[in-house]
Amino acid sequence: IKMDARLGNIDVYAKPKHMTFGEFVEKHYEPHYMSRNKSADKMKCWVNYFNSIFKDKVMKSITPADIEEAVTTRTVGRKPRTRDHYLAIIRRIFNYAVELELLERSPVKMKELKVDNTRHRFLSDKEALRLLDECRLSPAKHLYPMVMFALHTGMRLGEIKSLKKESLVNGKIYLKSNHTKNSKVKIIPINEELQAFIDDYLATHEDFDFNHGCRLAYNNAVKRAGIEDFRFHDLRHTFASKLKAQNVNDSVIQQLMGLETPSMVQRY
């Protein structure tokens, strides 16, 4: 079609000149990105915000100033990382429009702040024991097993929630690609302490049932344990720090945790 256009056989090839932002999101962006993204619900919230502003506006008429006003209005007074999330979404939308040749260039000119949000928080052995004791006493019976898996495997919360009995094979946890953040199969060895816990757990349960919300129960357990500023994801930091303290090679830590690059190991 492009060659026919260059040769003059056709004037233009079929692409709308006046597509609105709302039409583009509905017809192109959402089917392409949202249907296969693990964070679709969160992304939908961000996309809907921009859609509420630009829905009826022609894509080509949206200016860098419009983008800056929309991002700034939404994120004023909030963390720099939040601003970067909104900016990344709107940039991705317009870059995809350029990729489809519906636009010649993207109007997104703002730069990310790229603030260092590295966490340096992990538990000491005594803190870990106090936290486990409080989780065991929690009314939320799924909390203690979930924290056990997080401390002994470094798994992400979403990965733990996906666990089933069939995930355990020959002393290892096998996570399918649709349950991992980077969409790659992940294999995690099970240490003796966790294996003993799993054996006891499955003796009284038919399968793992961890697909529950645990934020409130976890935060209450952390508070009762006398631990400050400690999120569930920080259990993953604790796992990495324990491995490093035992002189485990960085490449091994990277593989166990399913990290994309060696630099990510240093973040943990």
Short mmCIF file of C-alpha atoms in Angstrom, two decimals:
data_model
loop_
_atom_site.label_atom_id
_atom_site.label_comp_id
_atom_site.label_asym_id
_atom_site.label_seq_id
_atom_site.Cartn_x
_atom_site.Cartn_y
_atom_site.Cartn_z
CA ILE A 1 0.00 0.00 0.00
CA LYS A 2 2.88 2.37 0.84
CA MET A 3 4.49 1.62 -2.55
CA ASP A 4 1.22 2.30 -4.39
CA ALA A 5 1.00 5.61 -2.57
CA ARG A 6 4.58 6.52 -3.58
CA LEU A 7 3.95 5.53 -7.20
CA GLY A 8 0.84 7.65 -7.28
CA ASN A 9 -1.55 4.76 -7.88
CA ILE A 10 -3.52 5.82 -4.80
CA ASP A 11 -3.61 9.17 -3.06
CA VAL A 12 -3.58 7.95 0.51
CA TYR A 13 -3.77 4.58 2.17
CA ALA A 14 -6.51 3.77 4.60
CA LYS A 15 -5.78 5.46 7.87
CA PRO A 16 -7.97 8.02 9.60
CA LYS A 17 -6.68 11.57 9.59
CA HIS A 18 -8.88 12.79 12.41
CA MET A 19 -8.92 9.93 14.89
CA THR A 20 -9.69 11.08 18.40
CA PHE A 21 -7.74 10.00 21.46
CA GLY A 22 -10.73 7.99 22.72
CA GLU A 23 -11.11 6.16 19.40
CA PHE A 24 -7.42 5.29 19.30
CA VAL A 25 -7.42 3.92 22.85
CA GLU A 26 -10.52 1.81 22.20
CA LYS A 27 -9.59 0.47 18.76
CA HIS A 28 -5.82 0.13 19.04
CA TYR A 29 -4.18 0.68 22.42
CA GLU A 30 -6.45 -1.33 24.71
CA PRO A 31 -6.63 -4.44 22.49
CA HIS A 32 -2.85 -4.38 21.96
CA TYR A 33 -1.59 -3.66 25.48
CA MET A 34 -4.34 -4.06 28.05
CA SER A 35 -5.38 -7.60 27.10
CA ARG A 36 -1.92 -9.04 27.74
CA ASN A 37 -0.60 -6.93 30.59
CA LYS A 38 -0.51 -8.37 34.12
CA SER A 39 -1.10 -4.89 35.57
CA ALA A 40 -4.09 -4.21 33.33
CA ASP A 41 -6.36 -3.02 36.16
CA LYS A 42 -3.83 -0.45 37.35
CA MET A 43 -3.06 0.64 33.79
CA LYS A 44 -6.78 0.99 33.06
CA CYS A 45 -7.05 3.57 35.85
CA TRP A 46 -4.21 5.64 34.37
CA VAL A 47 -5.51 5.35 30.81
CA ASN A 48 -9.03 6.30 31.91
CA TYR A 49 -7.67 9.49 33.47
CA PHE A 50 -6.14 10.66 30.18
CA ASN A 51 -9.25 9.48 28.32
CA SER A 52 -11.40 11.71 30.53
CA ILE A 53 -9.36 14.70 29.34
CA PHE A 54 -8.51 13.90 25.71
CA LYS A 55 -11.29 11.49 24.69
CA ASP A 56 -12.95 13.76 22.09
CA LYS A 57 -9.77 15.54 21.07
CA VAL A 58 -8.13 14.69 17.74
CA MET A 59 -4.80 12.96 18.34
CA LYS A 60 -2.90 15.34 16.05
CA SER A 61 -4.21 18.38 17.90
CA ILE A 62 -2.87 17.37 21.34
CA THR A 63 0.17 19.48 22.21
CA PRO A 64 3.14 19.03 24.58
CA ALA A 65 1.59 21.71 26.77
CA ASP A 66 -1.65 19.68 26.97
CA ILE A 67 0.30 16.62 28.07
CA GLU A 68 2.26 18.54 30.70
CA GLU A 69 -0.88 20.13 32.14
CA ALA A 70 -2.67 16.77 32.34
CA VAL A 71 0.23 14.99 34.03
CA THR A 72 0.99 17.85 36.42
CA THR A 73 -2.64 18.35 37.44
CA ARG A 74 -3.00 14.69 38.29
CA THR A 75 0.27 14.26 40.19
CA VAL A 76 0.86 17.58 41.97
CA GLY A 77 1.80 16.95 45.59
CA ARG A 78 2.30 13.23 44.96
CA LYS A 79 5.50 11.18 44.82
CA PRO A 80 7.82 11.69 41.82
CA ARG A 81 7.48 8.00 41.01
CA THR A 82 3.72 8.45 40.58
CA ARG A 83 4.33 11.27 38.12
CA ASP A 84 6.70 9.05 36.15
CA HIS A 85 4.07 6.28 35.98
CA TYR A 86 1.49 8.61 34.42
CA LEU A 87 4.08 10.04 32.07
CA ALA A 88 5.18 6.57 30.96
CA ILE A 89 1.58 5.58 30.14
CA ILE A 90 0.80 8.63 28.00
CA ARG A 91 4.18 8.32 26.25
CA ARG A 92 3.48 4.66 25.47
CA ILE A 93 0.09 5.53 24.00
CA PHE A 94 1.46 8.15 21.64
CA ASN A 95 4.54 6.09 20.72
CA TYR A 96 2.21 3.30 19.66
CA ALA A 97 0.26 5.76 17.50
CA VAL A 98 3.53 6.74 15.83
CA GLU A 99 4.42 3.07 15.37
CA LEU A 100 1.09 2.53 13.55
CA GLU A 101 1.85 5.65 11.45
CA LEU A 102 -1.25 7.41 12.67
CA LEU A 103 1.00 10.23 13.87
CA GLU A 104 4.31 11.52 12.57
CA ARG A 105 5.69 12.31 16.02
CA SER A 106 4.73 12.10 19.67
CA PRO A 107 3.73 15.29 21.51
CA VAL A 108 5.11 13.91 24.79
CA LYS A 109 8.24 15.95 25.54
CA MET A 110 8.36 15.76 29.34
CA LYS A 111 11.21 13.87 30.97
CA GLU A 112 10.98 11.37 33.80
CA LEU A 113 12.40 12.52 37.13
CA LYS A 114 14.14 9.15 37.60
CA VAL A 115 14.23 9.41 41.37
CA ASP A 116 16.20 6.70 43.15
CA ASN A 117 13.57 4.76 45.08
CA THR A 118 15.86 1.92 46.13
CA ARG A 119 14.80 0.32 49.42
CA HIS A 120 17.40 -0.68 52.03
CA ARG A 121 14.98 -2.34 54.43
CA PHE A 122 15.24 -5.97 55.46
CA LEU A 123 14.62 -7.96 58.63
CA SER A 124 17.13 -9.15 61.18
CA ASP A 125 16.76 -12.76 62.33
CA LYS A 126 15.03 -11.65 65.54
CA GLU A 127 12.61 -9.39 63.65
CA ALA A 128 11.79 -12.20 61.23
CA LEU A 129 10.94 -14.54 64.10
CA ARG A 130 8.74 -11.91 65.78
CA LEU A 131 6.92 -11.27 62.53
CA LEU A 132 6.33 -14.98 61.91
CA ASP A 133 4.97 -15.39 65.45
CA GLU A 134 2.49 -12.56 64.92
CA CYS A 135 1.47 -13.91 61.50
CA ARG A 136 0.84 -17.32 63.04
CA LEU A 137 -1.52 -15.70 65.58
CA SER A 138 -3.34 -13.64 62.93
CA PRO A 139 -7.06 -14.38 62.28
CA ALA A 140 -6.10 -14.48 58.57
CA LYS A 141 -4.96 -18.11 58.40
CA HIS A 142 -3.40 -17.68 54.95
CA LEU A 143 -1.02 -14.96 56.17
CA TYR A 144 1.57 -17.12 57.96
CA PRO A 145 2.07 -19.53 55.01
CA MET A 146 2.39 -16.62 52.58
CA VAL A 147 5.05 -14.90 54.69
CA MET A 148 6.90 -18.21 55.06
CA PHE A 149 7.09 -18.60 51.29
CA ALA A 150 8.18 -14.98 50.85
CA LEU A 151 11.00 -15.26 53.41
CA HIS A 152 12.31 -18.59 52.14
CA THR A 153 11.94 -18.14 48.38
CA GLY A 154 11.93 -14.38 47.67
CA MET A 155 8.77 -14.82 45.60
CA ARG A 156 6.64 -11.82 44.74
CA LEU A 157 3.18 -11.56 46.30
CA GLY A 158 1.46 -12.29 42.99
CA GLU A 159 3.60 -15.39 42.49
CA ILE A 160 2.74 -16.66 45.96
CA LYS A 161 -0.96 -16.14 45.31
CA SER A 162 -0.69 -18.28 42.17
CA LEU A 163 0.82 -21.26 44.03
CA LYS A 164 -0.87 -24.63 43.71
CA LYS A 165 0.11 -28.11 44.81
CA GLU A 166 1.02 -28.97 41.23
CA SER A 167 3.63 -26.18 41.30
CA LEU A 168 5.85 -28.34 43.56
CA VAL A 169 7.95 -30.93 41.75
CA ASN A 170 10.98 -32.79 43.16
CA GLY A 171 11.83 -30.24 45.83
CA LYS A 172 11.40 -27.21 43.57
CA ILE A 173 8.71 -24.64 42.84
CA TYR A 174 7.86 -24.27 39.15
CA LEU A 175 6.09 -21.05 38.22
CA LYS A 176 4.52 -20.78 34.77
CA SER A 177 5.28 -17.78 32.59
CA ASN A 178 1.79 -16.32 33.06
CA HIS A 179 2.41 -16.09 36.81
CA THR A 180 5.76 -14.26 36.76
CA LYS A 181 6.46 -10.58 36.29
CA ASN A 182 8.81 -11.00 33.32
CA SER A 183 6.63 -13.71 31.71
CA LYS A 184 9.38 -16.32 31.97
CA VAL A 185 9.26 -19.73 33.62
CA LYS A 186 10.79 -19.57 37.09
CA ILE A 187 12.27 -22.47 39.08
CA ILE A 188 12.92 -21.99 42.81
CA PRO A 189 14.56 -24.57 45.09
CA ILE A 190 12.86 -25.35 48.41
CA ASN A 191 15.09 -25.39 51.51
CA GLU A 192 14.67 -27.89 54.34
CA GLU A 193 12.78 -25.55 56.67
CA LEU A 194 10.25 -24.59 54.02
CA GLN A 195 9.87 -28.21 52.88
CA ALA A 196 9.04 -29.29 56.45
CA PHE A 197 6.44 -26.53 56.64
CA ILE A 198 4.93 -27.53 53.26
CA ASP A 199 4.66 -31.17 54.34
CA ASP A 200 2.80 -30.16 57.52
CA TYR A 201 0.57 -27.74 55.63
CA LEU A 202 -0.47 -30.18 52.92
CA ALA A 203 -1.15 -32.85 55.56
CA THR A 204 -4.15 -30.78 56.65
CA HIS A 205 -4.99 -28.89 53.41
CA GLU A 206 -5.87 -30.28 49.99
CA ASP A 207 -4.09 -27.45 48.20
CA PHE A 208 -2.64 -23.97 48.68
CA ASP A 209 -5.29 -21.28 48.94
CA PHE A 210 -3.37 -18.02 49.03
CA ASN A 211 -5.35 -15.94 46.55
CA HIS A 212 -6.63 -13.56 49.22
CA GLY A 213 -6.00 -9.96 50.15
CA CYS A 214 -3.51 -9.77 52.98
CA ARG A 215 -2.46 -6.12 53.27
CA LEU A 216 -4.47 -5.25 56.38
CA ALA A 217 -3.66 -8.50 58.21
CA TYR A 218 0.02 -8.16 57.28
CA ASN A 219 0.25 -4.53 58.38
CA ASN A 220 -1.38 -5.42 61.71
CA ALA A 221 1.10 -8.27 62.24
CA VAL A 222 4.02 -5.96 61.46
CA LYS A 223 2.71 -3.41 63.92
CA ARG A 224 2.23 -5.99 66.68
CA ALA A 225 5.76 -7.27 66.06
CA GLY A 226 7.12 -3.77 66.73
CA ILE A 227 8.55 -3.40 63.21
CA GLU A 228 8.38 -0.05 61.43
CA ASP A 229 8.33 0.82 57.72
CA PHE A 230 8.23 -2.74 56.41
CA ARG A 231 6.14 -3.72 53.40
CA PHE A 232 5.35 -7.22 52.16
CA HIS A 233 7.68 -6.70 49.20
CA ASP A 234 10.50 -6.03 51.67
CA LEU A 235 10.40 -9.74 52.55
CA ARG A 236 11.89 -10.19 49.11
CA HIS A 237 14.69 -7.79 50.04
CA THR A 238 15.26 -9.84 53.19
CA PHE A 239 15.61 -13.05 51.15
CA ALA A 240 18.20 -11.43 48.85
CA SER A 241 20.13 -9.93 51.76
CA LYS A 242 20.34 -13.30 53.53
CA LEU A 243 21.74 -14.91 50.40
CA LYS A 244 24.32 -12.15 50.00
CA ALA A 245 25.34 -12.51 53.65
CA GLN A 246 26.08 -16.18 52.89
CA ASN A 247 28.33 -15.13 49.96
CA VAL A 248 25.97 -16.48 47.31
CA ASN A 249 27.06 -15.34 43.83
CA ASP A 250 25.10 -12.40 42.36
CA SER A 251 24.24 -14.38 39.22
CA VAL A 252 22.67 -17.10 41.36
CA ILE A 253 20.66 -14.51 43.31
CA GLN A 254 19.53 -12.99 40.01
CA GLN A 255 18.33 -16.37 38.76
CA LEU A 256 16.57 -17.34 42.00
CA MET A 257 14.69 -14.05 42.18
CA GLY A 258 13.86 -13.84 38.48
CA LEU A 259 15.58 -10.48 37.97
CA GLU A 260 16.24 -9.18 34.47
CA THR A 261 19.65 -7.57 35.00
CA PRO A 262 22.60 -7.79 37.43
CA SER A 263 21.97 -4.17 38.43
CA MET A 264 18.60 -5.22 39.85
CA VAL A 265 20.42 -7.52 42.29
CA GLN A 266 22.10 -4.45 43.80
CA ARG A 267 18.69 -2.83 44.33
CA TYR A 268 17.71 -5.75 46.52
#
